Structure formats: structure tokens, C-alpha cells
Short mmCIF file of C-alpha atoms and ligand atoms in Angstrom, two decimals:
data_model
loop_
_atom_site.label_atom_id
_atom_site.label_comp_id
_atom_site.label_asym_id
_atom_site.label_seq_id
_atom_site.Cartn_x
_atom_site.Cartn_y
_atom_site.Cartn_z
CA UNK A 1 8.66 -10.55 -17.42
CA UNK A 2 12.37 -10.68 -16.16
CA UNK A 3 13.53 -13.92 -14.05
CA UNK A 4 12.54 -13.40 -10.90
CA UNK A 5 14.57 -15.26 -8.34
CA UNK A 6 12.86 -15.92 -4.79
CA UNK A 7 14.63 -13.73 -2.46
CA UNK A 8 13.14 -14.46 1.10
CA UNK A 9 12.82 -11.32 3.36
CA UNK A 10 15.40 -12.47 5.52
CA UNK A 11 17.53 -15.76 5.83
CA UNK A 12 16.32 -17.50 8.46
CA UNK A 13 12.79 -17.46 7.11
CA UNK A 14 9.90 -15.28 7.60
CA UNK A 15 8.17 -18.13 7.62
CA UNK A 16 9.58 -19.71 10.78
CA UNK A 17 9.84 -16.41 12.17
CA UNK A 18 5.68 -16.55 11.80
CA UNK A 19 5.31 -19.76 13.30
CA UNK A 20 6.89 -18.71 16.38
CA UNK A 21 5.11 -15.22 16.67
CA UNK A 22 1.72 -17.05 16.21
CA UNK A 23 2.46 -19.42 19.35
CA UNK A 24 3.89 -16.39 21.08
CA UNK A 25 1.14 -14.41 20.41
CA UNK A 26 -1.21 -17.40 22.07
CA UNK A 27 1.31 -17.72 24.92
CA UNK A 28 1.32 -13.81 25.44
CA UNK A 29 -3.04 -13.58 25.13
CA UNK A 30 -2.92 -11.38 22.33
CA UNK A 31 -5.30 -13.93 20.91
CA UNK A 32 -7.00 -17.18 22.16
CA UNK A 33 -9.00 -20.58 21.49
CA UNK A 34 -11.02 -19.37 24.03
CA UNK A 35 -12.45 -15.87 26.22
CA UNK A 36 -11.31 -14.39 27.63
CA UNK A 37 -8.37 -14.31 25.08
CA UNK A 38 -9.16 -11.64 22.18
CA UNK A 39 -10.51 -13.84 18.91
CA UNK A 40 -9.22 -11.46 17.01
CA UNK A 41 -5.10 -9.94 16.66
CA UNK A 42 -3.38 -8.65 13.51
CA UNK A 43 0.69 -8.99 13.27
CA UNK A 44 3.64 -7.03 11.94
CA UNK A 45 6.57 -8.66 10.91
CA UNK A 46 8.82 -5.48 11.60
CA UNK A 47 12.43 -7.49 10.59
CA UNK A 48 10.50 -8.06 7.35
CA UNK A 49 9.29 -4.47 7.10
CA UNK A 50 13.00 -3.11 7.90
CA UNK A 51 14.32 -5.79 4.75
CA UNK A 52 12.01 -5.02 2.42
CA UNK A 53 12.64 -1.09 2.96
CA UNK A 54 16.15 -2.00 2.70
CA UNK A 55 15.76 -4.57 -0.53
CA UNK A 56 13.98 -0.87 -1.80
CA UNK A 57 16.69 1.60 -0.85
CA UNK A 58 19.39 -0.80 -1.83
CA UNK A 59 18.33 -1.65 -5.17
CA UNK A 60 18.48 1.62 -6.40
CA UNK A 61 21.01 2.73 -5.11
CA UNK A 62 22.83 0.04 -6.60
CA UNK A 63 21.63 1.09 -10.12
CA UNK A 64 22.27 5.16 -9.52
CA UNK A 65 25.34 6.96 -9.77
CA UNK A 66 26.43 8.25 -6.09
CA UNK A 67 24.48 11.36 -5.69
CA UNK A 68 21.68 11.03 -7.38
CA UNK A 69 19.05 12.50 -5.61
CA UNK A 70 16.34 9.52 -4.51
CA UNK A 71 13.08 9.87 -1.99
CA UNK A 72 11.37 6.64 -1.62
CA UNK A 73 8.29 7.58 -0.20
CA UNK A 74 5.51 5.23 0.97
CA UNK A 75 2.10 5.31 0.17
CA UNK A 76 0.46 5.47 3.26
CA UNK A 77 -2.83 4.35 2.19
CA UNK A 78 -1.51 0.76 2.28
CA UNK A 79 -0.80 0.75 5.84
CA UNK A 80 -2.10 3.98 7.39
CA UNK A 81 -0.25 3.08 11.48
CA UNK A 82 1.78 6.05 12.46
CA UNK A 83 4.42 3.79 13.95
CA UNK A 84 4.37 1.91 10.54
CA UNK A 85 5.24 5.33 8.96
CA UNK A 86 7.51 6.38 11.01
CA UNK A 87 9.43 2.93 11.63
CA UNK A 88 9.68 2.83 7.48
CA UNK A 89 11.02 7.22 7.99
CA UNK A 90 13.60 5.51 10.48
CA UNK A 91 14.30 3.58 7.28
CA UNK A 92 14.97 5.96 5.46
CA UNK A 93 11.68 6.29 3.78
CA UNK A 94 9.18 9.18 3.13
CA UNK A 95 5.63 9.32 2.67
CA UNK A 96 2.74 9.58 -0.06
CA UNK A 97 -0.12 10.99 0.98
CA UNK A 98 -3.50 11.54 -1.19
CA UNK A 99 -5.38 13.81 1.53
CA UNK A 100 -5.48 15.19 4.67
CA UNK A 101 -6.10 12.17 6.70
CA UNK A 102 -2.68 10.84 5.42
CA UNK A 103 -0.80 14.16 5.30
CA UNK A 104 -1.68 14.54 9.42
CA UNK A 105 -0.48 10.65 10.13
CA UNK A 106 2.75 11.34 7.93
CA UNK A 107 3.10 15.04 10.12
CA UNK A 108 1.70 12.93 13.30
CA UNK A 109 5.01 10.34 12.59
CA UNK A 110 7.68 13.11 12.09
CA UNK A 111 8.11 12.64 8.43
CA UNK A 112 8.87 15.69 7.50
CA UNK A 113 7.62 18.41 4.52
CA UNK A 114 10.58 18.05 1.90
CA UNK A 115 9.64 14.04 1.97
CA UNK A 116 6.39 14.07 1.71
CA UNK A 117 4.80 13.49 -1.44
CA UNK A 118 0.89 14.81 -2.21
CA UNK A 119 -1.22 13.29 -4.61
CA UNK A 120 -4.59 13.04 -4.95
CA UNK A 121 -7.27 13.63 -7.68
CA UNK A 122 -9.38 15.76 -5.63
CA UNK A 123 -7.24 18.33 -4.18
CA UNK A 124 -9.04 20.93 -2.09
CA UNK A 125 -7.51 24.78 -2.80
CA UNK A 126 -7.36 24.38 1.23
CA UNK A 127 -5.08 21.72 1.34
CA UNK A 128 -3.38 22.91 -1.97
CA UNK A 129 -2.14 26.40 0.02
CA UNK A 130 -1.58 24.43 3.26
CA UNK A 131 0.44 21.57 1.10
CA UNK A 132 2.37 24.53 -0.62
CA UNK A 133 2.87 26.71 2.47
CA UNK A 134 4.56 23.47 4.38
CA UNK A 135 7.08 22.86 1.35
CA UNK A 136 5.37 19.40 0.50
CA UNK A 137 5.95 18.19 -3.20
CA UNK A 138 3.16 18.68 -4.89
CA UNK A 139 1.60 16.52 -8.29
CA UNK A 140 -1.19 18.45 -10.43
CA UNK A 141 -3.69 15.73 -11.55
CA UNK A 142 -5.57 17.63 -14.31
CA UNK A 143 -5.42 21.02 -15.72
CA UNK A 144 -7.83 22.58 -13.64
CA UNK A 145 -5.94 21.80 -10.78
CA UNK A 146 -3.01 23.64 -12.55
CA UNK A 147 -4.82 26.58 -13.04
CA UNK A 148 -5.39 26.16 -9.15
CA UNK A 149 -1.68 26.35 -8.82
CA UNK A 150 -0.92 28.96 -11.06
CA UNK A 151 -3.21 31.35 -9.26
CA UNK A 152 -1.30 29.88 -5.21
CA UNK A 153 2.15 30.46 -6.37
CA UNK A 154 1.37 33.70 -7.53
CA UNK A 155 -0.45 34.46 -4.16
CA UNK A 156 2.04 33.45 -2.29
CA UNK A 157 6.10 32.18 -2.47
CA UNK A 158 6.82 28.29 -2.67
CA UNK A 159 9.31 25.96 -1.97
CA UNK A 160 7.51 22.77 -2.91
CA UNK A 161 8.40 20.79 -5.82
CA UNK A 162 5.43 20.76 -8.30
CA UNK A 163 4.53 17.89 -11.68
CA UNK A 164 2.30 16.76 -13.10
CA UNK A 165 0.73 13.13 -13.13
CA UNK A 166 0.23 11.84 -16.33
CA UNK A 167 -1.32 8.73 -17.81
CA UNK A 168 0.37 6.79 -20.52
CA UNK A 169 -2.41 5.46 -21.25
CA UNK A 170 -0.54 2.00 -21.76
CA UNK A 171 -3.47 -0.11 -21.09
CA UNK A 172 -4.87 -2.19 -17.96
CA UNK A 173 -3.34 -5.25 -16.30
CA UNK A 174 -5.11 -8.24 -14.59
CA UNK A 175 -7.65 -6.16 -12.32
CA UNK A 176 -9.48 -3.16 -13.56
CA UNK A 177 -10.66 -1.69 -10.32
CA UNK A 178 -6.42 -1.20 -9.81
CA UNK A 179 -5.78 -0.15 -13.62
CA UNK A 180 -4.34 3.36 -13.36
CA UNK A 181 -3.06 3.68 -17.46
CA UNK A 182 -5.70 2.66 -19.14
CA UNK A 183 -7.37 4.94 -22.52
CA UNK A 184 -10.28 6.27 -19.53
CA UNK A 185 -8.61 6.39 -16.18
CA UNK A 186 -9.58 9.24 -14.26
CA UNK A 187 -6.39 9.93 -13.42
CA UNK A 188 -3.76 12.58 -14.45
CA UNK A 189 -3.27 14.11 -17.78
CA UNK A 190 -3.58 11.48 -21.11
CA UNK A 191 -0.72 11.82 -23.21
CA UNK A 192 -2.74 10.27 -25.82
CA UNK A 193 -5.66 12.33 -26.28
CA UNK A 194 -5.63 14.42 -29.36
CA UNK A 195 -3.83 17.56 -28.33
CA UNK A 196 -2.93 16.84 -25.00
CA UNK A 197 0.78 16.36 -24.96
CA UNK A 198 1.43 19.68 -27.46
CA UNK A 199 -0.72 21.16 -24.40
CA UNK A 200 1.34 19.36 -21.62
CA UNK A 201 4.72 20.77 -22.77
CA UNK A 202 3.45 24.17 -23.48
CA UNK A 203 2.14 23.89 -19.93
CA UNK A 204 5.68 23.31 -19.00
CA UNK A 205 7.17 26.36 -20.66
CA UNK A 206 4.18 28.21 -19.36
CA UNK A 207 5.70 27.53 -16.00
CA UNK A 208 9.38 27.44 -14.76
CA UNK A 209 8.13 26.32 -11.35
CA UNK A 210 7.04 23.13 -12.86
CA UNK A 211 9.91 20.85 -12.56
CA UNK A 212 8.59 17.05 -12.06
CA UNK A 213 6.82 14.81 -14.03
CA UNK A 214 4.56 11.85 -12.12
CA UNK A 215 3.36 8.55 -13.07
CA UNK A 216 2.03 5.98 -11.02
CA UNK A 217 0.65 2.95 -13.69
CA UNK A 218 1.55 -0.41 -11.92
CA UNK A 219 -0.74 -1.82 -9.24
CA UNK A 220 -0.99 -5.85 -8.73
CA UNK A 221 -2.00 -7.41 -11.41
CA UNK A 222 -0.03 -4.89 -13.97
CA UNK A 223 3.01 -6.74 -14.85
CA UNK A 224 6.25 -5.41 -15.25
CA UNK A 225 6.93 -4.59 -18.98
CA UNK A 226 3.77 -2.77 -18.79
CA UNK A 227 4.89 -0.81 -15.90
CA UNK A 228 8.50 -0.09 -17.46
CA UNK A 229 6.82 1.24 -20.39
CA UNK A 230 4.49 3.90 -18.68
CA UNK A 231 8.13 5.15 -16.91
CA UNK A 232 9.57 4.70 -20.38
CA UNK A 233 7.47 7.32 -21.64
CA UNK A 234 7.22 9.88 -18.72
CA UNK A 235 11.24 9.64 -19.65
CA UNK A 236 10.79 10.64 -22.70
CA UNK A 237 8.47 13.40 -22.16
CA UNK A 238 10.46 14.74 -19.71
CA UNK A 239 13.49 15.27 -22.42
CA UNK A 240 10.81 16.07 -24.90
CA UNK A 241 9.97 19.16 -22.19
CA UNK A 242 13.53 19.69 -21.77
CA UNK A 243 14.64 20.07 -25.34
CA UNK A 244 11.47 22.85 -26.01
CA UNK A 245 12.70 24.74 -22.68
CA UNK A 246 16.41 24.49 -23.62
CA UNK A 247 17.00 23.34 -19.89
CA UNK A 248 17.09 21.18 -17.74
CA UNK A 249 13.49 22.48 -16.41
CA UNK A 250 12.29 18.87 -15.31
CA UNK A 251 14.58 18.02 -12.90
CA UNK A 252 12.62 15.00 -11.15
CA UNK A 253 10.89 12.10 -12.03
CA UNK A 254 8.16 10.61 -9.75
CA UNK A 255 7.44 6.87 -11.25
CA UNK A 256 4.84 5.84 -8.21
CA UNK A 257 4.53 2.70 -7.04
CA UNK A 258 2.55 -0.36 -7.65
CA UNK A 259 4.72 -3.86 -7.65
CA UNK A 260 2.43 -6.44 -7.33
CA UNK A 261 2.45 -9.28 -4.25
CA UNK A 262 3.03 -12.54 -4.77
CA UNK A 263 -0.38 -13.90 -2.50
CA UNK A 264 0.51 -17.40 -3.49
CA UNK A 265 3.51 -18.51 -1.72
CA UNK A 266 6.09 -16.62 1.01
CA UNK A 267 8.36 -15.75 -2.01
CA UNK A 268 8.62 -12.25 -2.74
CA UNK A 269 8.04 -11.90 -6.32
CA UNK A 270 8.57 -9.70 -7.82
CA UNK A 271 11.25 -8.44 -5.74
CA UNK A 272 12.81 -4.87 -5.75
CA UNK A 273 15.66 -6.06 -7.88
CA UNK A 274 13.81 -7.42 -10.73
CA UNK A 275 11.72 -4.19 -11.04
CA UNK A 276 14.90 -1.74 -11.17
CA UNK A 277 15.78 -4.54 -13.64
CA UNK A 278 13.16 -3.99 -15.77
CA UNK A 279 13.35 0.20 -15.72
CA UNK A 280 17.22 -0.12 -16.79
CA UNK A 281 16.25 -2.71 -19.51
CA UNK A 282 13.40 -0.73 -20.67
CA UNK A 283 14.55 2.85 -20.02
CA UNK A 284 18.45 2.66 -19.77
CA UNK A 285 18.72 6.86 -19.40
CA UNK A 286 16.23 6.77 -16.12
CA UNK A 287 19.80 5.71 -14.52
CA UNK A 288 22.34 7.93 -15.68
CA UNK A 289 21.77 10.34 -12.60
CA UNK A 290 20.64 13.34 -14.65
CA UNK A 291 17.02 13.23 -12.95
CA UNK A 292 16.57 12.91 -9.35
CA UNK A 293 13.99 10.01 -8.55
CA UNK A 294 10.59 9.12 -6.74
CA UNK A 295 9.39 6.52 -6.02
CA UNK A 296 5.75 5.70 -3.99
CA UNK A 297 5.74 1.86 -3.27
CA UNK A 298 3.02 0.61 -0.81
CA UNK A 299 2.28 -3.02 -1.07
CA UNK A 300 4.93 -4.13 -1.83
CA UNK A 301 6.51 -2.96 1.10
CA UNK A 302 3.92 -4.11 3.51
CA UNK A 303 1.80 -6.94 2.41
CA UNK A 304 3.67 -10.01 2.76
CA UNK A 305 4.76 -8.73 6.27
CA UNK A 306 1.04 -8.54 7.95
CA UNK A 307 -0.87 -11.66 9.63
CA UNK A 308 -4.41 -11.80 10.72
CA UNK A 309 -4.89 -14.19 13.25
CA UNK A 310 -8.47 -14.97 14.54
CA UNK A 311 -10.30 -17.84 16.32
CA UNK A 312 -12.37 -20.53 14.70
CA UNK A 313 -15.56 -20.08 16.80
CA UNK A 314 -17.90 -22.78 15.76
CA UNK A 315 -18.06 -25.35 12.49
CA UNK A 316 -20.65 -27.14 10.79
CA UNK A 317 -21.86 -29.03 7.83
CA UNK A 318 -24.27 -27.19 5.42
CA UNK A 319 -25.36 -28.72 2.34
CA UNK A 320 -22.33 -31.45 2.78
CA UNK A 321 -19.79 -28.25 2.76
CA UNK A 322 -17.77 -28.23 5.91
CA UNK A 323 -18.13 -24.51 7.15
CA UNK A 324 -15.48 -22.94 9.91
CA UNK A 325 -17.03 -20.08 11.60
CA UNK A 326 -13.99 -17.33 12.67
CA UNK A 327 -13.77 -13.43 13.38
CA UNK A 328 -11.73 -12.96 10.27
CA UNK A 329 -14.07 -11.22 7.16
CA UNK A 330 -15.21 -8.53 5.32
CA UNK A 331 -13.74 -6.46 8.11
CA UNK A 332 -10.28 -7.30 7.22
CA UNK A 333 -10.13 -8.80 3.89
CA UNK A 334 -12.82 -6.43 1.88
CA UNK A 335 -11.23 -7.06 -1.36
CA UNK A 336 -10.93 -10.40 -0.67
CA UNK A 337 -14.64 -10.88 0.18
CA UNK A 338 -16.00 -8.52 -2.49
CA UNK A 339 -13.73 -10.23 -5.41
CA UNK A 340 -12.34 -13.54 -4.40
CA UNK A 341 -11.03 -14.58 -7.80
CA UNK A 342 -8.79 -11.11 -8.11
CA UNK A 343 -7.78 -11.34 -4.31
CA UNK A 344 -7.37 -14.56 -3.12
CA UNK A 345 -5.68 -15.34 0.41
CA UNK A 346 -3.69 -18.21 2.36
CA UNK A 347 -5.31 -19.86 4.96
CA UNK A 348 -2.89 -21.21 7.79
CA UNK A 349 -4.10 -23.31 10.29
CA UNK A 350 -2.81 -23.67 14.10
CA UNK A 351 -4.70 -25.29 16.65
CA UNK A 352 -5.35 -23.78 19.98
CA UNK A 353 -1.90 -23.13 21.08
CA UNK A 354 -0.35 -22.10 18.44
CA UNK A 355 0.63 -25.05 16.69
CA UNK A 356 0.80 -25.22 12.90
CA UNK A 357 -2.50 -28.01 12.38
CA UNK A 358 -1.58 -30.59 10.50
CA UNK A 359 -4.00 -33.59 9.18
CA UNK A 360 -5.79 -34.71 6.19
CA UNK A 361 -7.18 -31.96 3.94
CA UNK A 362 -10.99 -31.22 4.09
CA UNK A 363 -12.59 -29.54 1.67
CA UNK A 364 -14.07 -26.60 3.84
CA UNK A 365 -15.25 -23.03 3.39
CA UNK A 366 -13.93 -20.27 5.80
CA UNK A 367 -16.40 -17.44 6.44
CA UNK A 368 -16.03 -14.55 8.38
CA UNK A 369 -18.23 -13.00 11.49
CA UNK A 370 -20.41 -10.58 9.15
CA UNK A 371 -24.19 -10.90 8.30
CA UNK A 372 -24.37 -11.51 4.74
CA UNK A 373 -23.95 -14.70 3.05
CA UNK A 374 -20.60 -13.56 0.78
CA UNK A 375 -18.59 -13.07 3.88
CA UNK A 376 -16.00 -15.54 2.93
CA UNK A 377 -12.51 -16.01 2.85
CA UNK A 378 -11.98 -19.06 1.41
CA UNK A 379 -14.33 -20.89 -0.53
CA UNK A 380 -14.04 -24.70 -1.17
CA UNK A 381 -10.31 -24.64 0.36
CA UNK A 382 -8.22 -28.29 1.21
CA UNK A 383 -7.48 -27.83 5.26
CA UNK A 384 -6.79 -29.90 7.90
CA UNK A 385 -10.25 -30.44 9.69
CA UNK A 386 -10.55 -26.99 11.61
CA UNK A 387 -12.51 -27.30 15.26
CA UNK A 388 -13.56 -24.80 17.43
CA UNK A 389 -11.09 -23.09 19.46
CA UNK A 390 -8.50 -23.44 16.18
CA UNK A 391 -6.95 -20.37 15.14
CA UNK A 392 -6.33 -19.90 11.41
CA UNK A 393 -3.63 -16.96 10.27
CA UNK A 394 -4.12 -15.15 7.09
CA UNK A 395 -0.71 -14.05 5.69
CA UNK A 396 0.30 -11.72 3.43
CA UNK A 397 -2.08 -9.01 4.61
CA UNK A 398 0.26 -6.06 6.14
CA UNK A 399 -0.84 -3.78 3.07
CA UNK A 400 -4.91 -2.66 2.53
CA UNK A 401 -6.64 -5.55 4.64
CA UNK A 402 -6.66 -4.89 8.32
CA UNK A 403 -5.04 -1.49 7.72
CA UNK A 404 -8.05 -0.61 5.97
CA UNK A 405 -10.73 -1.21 8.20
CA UNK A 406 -14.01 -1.72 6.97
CA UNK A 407 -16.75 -0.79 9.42
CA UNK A 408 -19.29 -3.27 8.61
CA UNK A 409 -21.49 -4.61 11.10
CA UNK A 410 -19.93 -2.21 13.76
CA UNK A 411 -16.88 -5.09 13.73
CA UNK A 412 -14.00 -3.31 16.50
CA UNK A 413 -11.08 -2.63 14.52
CA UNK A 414 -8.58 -5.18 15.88
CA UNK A 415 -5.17 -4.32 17.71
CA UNK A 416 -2.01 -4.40 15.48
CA UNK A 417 1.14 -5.50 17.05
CA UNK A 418 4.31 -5.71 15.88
CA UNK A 419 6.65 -8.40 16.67
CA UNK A 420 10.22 -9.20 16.78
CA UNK A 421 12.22 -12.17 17.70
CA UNK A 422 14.73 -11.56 20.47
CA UNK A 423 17.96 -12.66 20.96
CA UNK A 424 17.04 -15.56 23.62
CA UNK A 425 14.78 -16.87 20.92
CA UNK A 426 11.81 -15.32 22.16
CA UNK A 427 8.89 -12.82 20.28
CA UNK A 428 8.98 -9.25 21.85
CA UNK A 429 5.17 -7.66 20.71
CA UNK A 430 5.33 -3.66 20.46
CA UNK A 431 1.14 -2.22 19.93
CA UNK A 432 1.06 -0.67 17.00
CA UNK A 433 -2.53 0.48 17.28
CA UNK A 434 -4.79 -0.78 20.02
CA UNK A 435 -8.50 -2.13 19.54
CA UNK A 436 -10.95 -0.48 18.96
CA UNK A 437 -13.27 -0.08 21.91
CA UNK A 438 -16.92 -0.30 22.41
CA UNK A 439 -16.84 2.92 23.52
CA UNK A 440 -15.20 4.25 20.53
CA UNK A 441 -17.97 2.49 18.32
CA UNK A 442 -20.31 4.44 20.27
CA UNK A 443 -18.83 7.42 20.24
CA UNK A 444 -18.09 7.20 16.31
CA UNK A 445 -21.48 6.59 15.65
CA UNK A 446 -23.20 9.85 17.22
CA UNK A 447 -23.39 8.83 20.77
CA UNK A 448 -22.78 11.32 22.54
CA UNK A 449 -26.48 12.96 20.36
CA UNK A 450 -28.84 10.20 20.76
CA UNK A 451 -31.69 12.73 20.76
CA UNK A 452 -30.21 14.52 18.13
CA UNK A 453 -32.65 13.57 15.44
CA UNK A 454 -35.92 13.98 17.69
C1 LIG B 1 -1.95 3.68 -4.34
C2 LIG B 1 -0.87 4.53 -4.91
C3 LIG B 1 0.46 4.15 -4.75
C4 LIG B 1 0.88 2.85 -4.11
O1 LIG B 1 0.53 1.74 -4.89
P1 LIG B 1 0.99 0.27 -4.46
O2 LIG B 1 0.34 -0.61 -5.47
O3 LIG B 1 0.51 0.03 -3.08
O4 LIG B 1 2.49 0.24 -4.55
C5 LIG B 1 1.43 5.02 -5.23
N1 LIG B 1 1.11 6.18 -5.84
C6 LIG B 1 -0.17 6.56 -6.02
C7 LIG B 1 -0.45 7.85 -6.70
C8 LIG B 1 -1.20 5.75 -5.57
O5 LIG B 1 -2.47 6.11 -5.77
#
């Protein structure tokens, strides 16, 4: 891997800037010790957002000849907040969506058609027309889904952009539930297969309107050479398709996302720099400005700026294992709980104020509010001694943990603010999204039919 150097999100720390939202957020009653304070409150770092959108934007652009036609556009199942989407569109950013849930938050935020991205494995012909009657860009994942497309544009004039996702088939990295590339994926067309890229260009040919190829083969745990070399080769098939056309028919490279998240520390490594490092040293020609670019990042944009921050309601000793009892599990952290070795998390501590808890580490377990035994944070985890009333913050979750809500137990979503330090040194919260109610819970769950099944 390229030398990474740490790169914080911003000078004066993100990490200070945390320690003062966390007592602000106890000062304010977004969260509490004690009821009536919420035990429950998930934070935004939005000066963190805005530099890591800007450590995107920037590093490219650095590496591009002036011109060059570039639509960064995030992948909105990583943090699916319409004011998240459309603070990262005031950014500059666009958005990836893989279905209609995410195509109407990325409408509902004001991103607009012509940077909007659609990709999905299991596009409907529905969403297909509507995708193609809006103008939104437009990747094929399999040939049946091409076929779908021939038969649309011919119905019916177009001014989307339309690929085709292919898989390199370049192997899998650290966690195979995220492995996009590898020999079986079910996603987009194998180059490999016997056959298939003969098919792929002739596809190409077949088709003048076809003028992007897509790739999206990092994800954490895929490191970077591996990811260079899946954009590597959707280069060179692109000048492969070029060269049988005797055009320039491919005129736009989508090369996804995927940058893994540094869950260890507050460094942010990899950092955008390295990674456009790594495409120039493995694929030199992806910078000369002769294709325009896309790219779909999502955690790596969001993650390290997100904090859960919930109560510590009781503790006890079980078994000689020192067990805190919070409101922070499988409701939040699903990955985490499901497959702790591939997703392991920080646990902060701050005591009832707000206070970063310091004090002799105690081997303790931190479980979360669910009913089943696995509900678990942190297993076996050095902490100060945590008391009821404590409040423990779980960084470096702004991308797929409390953004993707898991409805076990009936848990209320929490409310997401965002925060920003003022100029008198204090934290300004903005809601994001507010919690869910018992109402809503109710209402989700059929009841407004209770006799429905009578
Ligand atoms: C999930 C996904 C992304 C974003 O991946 P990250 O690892 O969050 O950067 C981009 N493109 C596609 C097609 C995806 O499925």
C-alpha cells in the first residue's frame, strides 16, 4: 500500500471538536445520565463532513487537467439523511442511488438528474423508464438488464448516460460479505468468464448510446493495490472498446467507491490523497483528461464523522465479567454486533456531564438494550470503571450504523443532529432527522388495522 500520512479532518482536531459537542450535547439535553434526558442521540460532525468532501474534490482535481469532466457522487446508502445529501450537493457532490428509496431522498434533497448516479442489481423496467425519462446516468448490471435498455431507448428518446458495471474479478479483500470483484460476485458483467469480454465489446459496438464503463471493487477491507487494479482494467477495456469502435465511444469512466475507514484511531487512513495516489501509480492514463470521471465514495466520506452517544443504564458482574448495560446495540451497530472481529468499534467514555472518564482500565463488556445474548459492542474491552448514569460515545459511525437503522426489538430510531462549533466557542446542534416516535412504531407496524387479520 502507498505511505499513508495521517491527515486529520481539520487542524484543530476533530477530536477536541468531539469532546466539546459531547458535553454540549449533555448541557443542551440532547442526551442525559438520567430521564428525562433522551439515553439515546447520534452526532454529525458537519466541519468534518464539509473537509472530507473537500479532501475528495480537491484531490482530484489536483491530479486532472482543468476541464476534465468529474461528478463525485455519494452513495447514499451510507448515510441515507436528506440534509446529509444535500449538505454534501452544497459541496459540490452528487448522489448514488441503488433504488427508489434513494433516488426519492437524492430528488427529496435537490440533487438534481444529470448528478445522479443509478445502480443497482435489481433494476425494475419501472424505475429503468422513470430513471431514463429524468436524464439520470444509468449502469446496466448484467445483460439482461441490457436487453431491458435496448428495448427503453428505442421506446422512447434519452438523455441519460448509460455503462455497464463490470467485475474484474480481481479477487476479495479482508471481508467477504463487502467483496464486490471476486471470481462469483453477483455483481456486473465478469470480464473473466470464458467469452464474456469478446461479448462485452461487441455489446459496445452493438450500441452507440453506450458510452461509460462502471466498476465499483473496493469496500473496507479491500486494500488499495487491489482496488487500483480493478480501475486498471476497466481502463483498459475502455480503450480496448475504443480501438474496435474507432472512437472515442466510451467517454466516461465510473470507478465507484469503497476506501476503507480507519476504525482504529481518529486518523483518516487512507485518505483521499493516497487513493488518487495509487490510481496514477497504477493507471497513469486514468489522468490524462481524455475520460471524464465518477466516482461513488460513501464511507469514507461519512464514517469517521458520526458519534453515537447513549447512557450507561445499569452495570453488573456476571461470571466475574464486569457488564455495562447502555441503549447503544444491534440497533445501531448491526455489523458490529453480527461480526465483531470484521467490525470492531471505539468505546469512549464520559461520565454524566460530559466529561471524558478517566481511571484505571477494567476489563468490561459493553452490551446493548436488545434481547438476545450477542447484543454486544465490545467484548472484553480495558475502560475506566463505567457506572450508571455514564455516557459512552461510539465514534466513527456517520456511515451504515445509525444511518441504517435496524428495527429490532421495535428500538425508536434515534435523532441525528448535526453540530458545529461557533465562533464564541460554543456547539450550535442543527436536527438532522428527529426520533422516531412511538407513534410512528405503531403506525409502521399496521396500527392503524389491528383487526385486520380477524
Ligand atoms: C456501496 C456502494 C458504493 C459505496 O461504497 P463505500 O464503501 O461506502 O465507499 C459505491 N458504489 C456502489 C455500486 C455501491 O454498491
Amino acid at each position: 500500500m502507498a505511505a499513508q500520512t495521517h491527515k486529520p479532518a481539520d487542524p484543530d482536531g476533530a477530536a477536541a471538536r468531539r469532546d466539546r459537542a459531547v458535553r454540549a450535547a449533555v448541557e443542551q439535553g440532547l442526551v442525559g445520565g438520567a430521564d428525562p434526558a433522551p439515553p439515546l442521540t447520534c452526532l454529525l460532525d458537519l466541519a468534518g463532513i464539509r473537509a472530507s468532501a473537500a479532501a475528495l474534490t480537491g484531490a482530484f482535481a489536483a491530479a486532472l487537467p482543468p476541464g476534465t469532466p468529474v461528478l463525485h457522487a455519494f452513495a447514499v446508502k451510507a448515510a441515507p439523511l436528506v440534509p446529509v445529501l444535500r449538505l454534501l450537493a452544497d459541496a459540490g457532490l452528487g448522489c448514488e442511488v441503488a433504488g427508489p428509496g434513494e433516488l426519492a431522498l437524492a430528488r427529496a434533497a435537490g440533487v438534481e438528474p444529470h448528478r445522479t448516479v443509478l445502480d443497482s442489481p435489481a433494476k425494475t423496467t419501472a424505475e429503468l423508464r422513470e430513471a431514463l425519462a429524468l436524464g439520470i446516468a444509468v449502469n446496466a448490471d448484467n445483460r439482461q438488464e441490457l436487453a431491458r435498455l435496448d428495448a427503453l431507448t428505442a421506446a422512447a428518446p434519452t438523455r441519460s448516460p448509460i455503462g455497464v458495471r463490470v467485475n474484474p474479478q480481481t479477487g476479495a479483500g479482508a471481508i467477504g460479505a463487502l467483496s464486490t470483484a471476486t471470481a462469483t460476485s453477483k455483481f456486473g458483467i465478469a470480464l473473466r468468464d470464458p467469452g464474456a469480454r469478446a461479448w462485452l465489446v461487441r455489446a459496445f459496438l452493438d450500441r452507440p448510446w453506450l458510452t461509460r464503463l462502471h466498476i465499483h471493487s473496493g469496500s473496507q477491507g479491500v486494500p488499495l493495490p487491489l482496488i487500483a487494479q480493478g480501475v486498471r482494467e476497466l481502463h483498459a477495456l475502455a480503450e480496448e472498446v475504443n480501438t474496435a469502435a474507432g472512437r472515442r465511444q466510451v467517454d466516461t469512466l465510473d470507478i465507484g467507491g469503497g476506501l476503507p475507514v480507519n476504525f482504529t484511531s481518529d486518523a483518516h487512513t487512507p485518505a483521499f490523497g493516497g487513493y488518487v495516489a495509487a490510481l496514477r501509480a497504477a493507471v497513469p492514463a486514468l489522468f490524462d483528461g481524455s475520460y471524464g470521471l465518477v466516482t461513488e465514495f460513501g464511507r469514507s466520506l461519512l464514517a469517521k464523522h458520526g458519534l453515537v452517544l447513549a447512557r450507561v443504564e445499569y452495570t453488573k458482574t456476571t461470571g466475574g465479567r464486569a457488564i455495562a448495560l447502555t441503549h447503544a446495540g444491534v440497533q445501531l451497530a448491526t455489523r458490529t454486533v453480527y461480526a465483531p472481529q470484521a467490525w470492531p468499534l471505539r468505546i469512549l467514555p464520559y461520565d454524566c456531564a460530559g466529561a471524558p472518564k478517566t481511571g484505571g482500565p477494567v476489563v468490561q463488556d459493553v452490551a446493548g438494550p436488545a434481547c438476545f445474548a450477542g447484543d454486544l459492542l465490545a467484548t472484553g474491552r480495558e475502560l475506566p470503571a463505567l457506572a450508571p448514569g455514564d455516557l459512552i460515545a461510539v465514534p466513527d459511525t456517520g456511515a451504515y450504523f445509525f444511518t441504517a437503522h435496524y428495527g429490532y426489538n421495535s428500538l425508536p430510531r434515534p435523532a441525528v443532529h448535526g453540530f458545529t462549533a461557533t465562533a464564541q466557542g460554543g456547539i450550535r446542534f442543527a436536527e438532522a432527522r428527529p426520533a422516531q416516535s412511538l407513534a410512528q412504531i405503531v403506525a409502521e407496524a399496521g396500527g392503524a388495522r389491528p383487526d385486520a387479520l380477524l
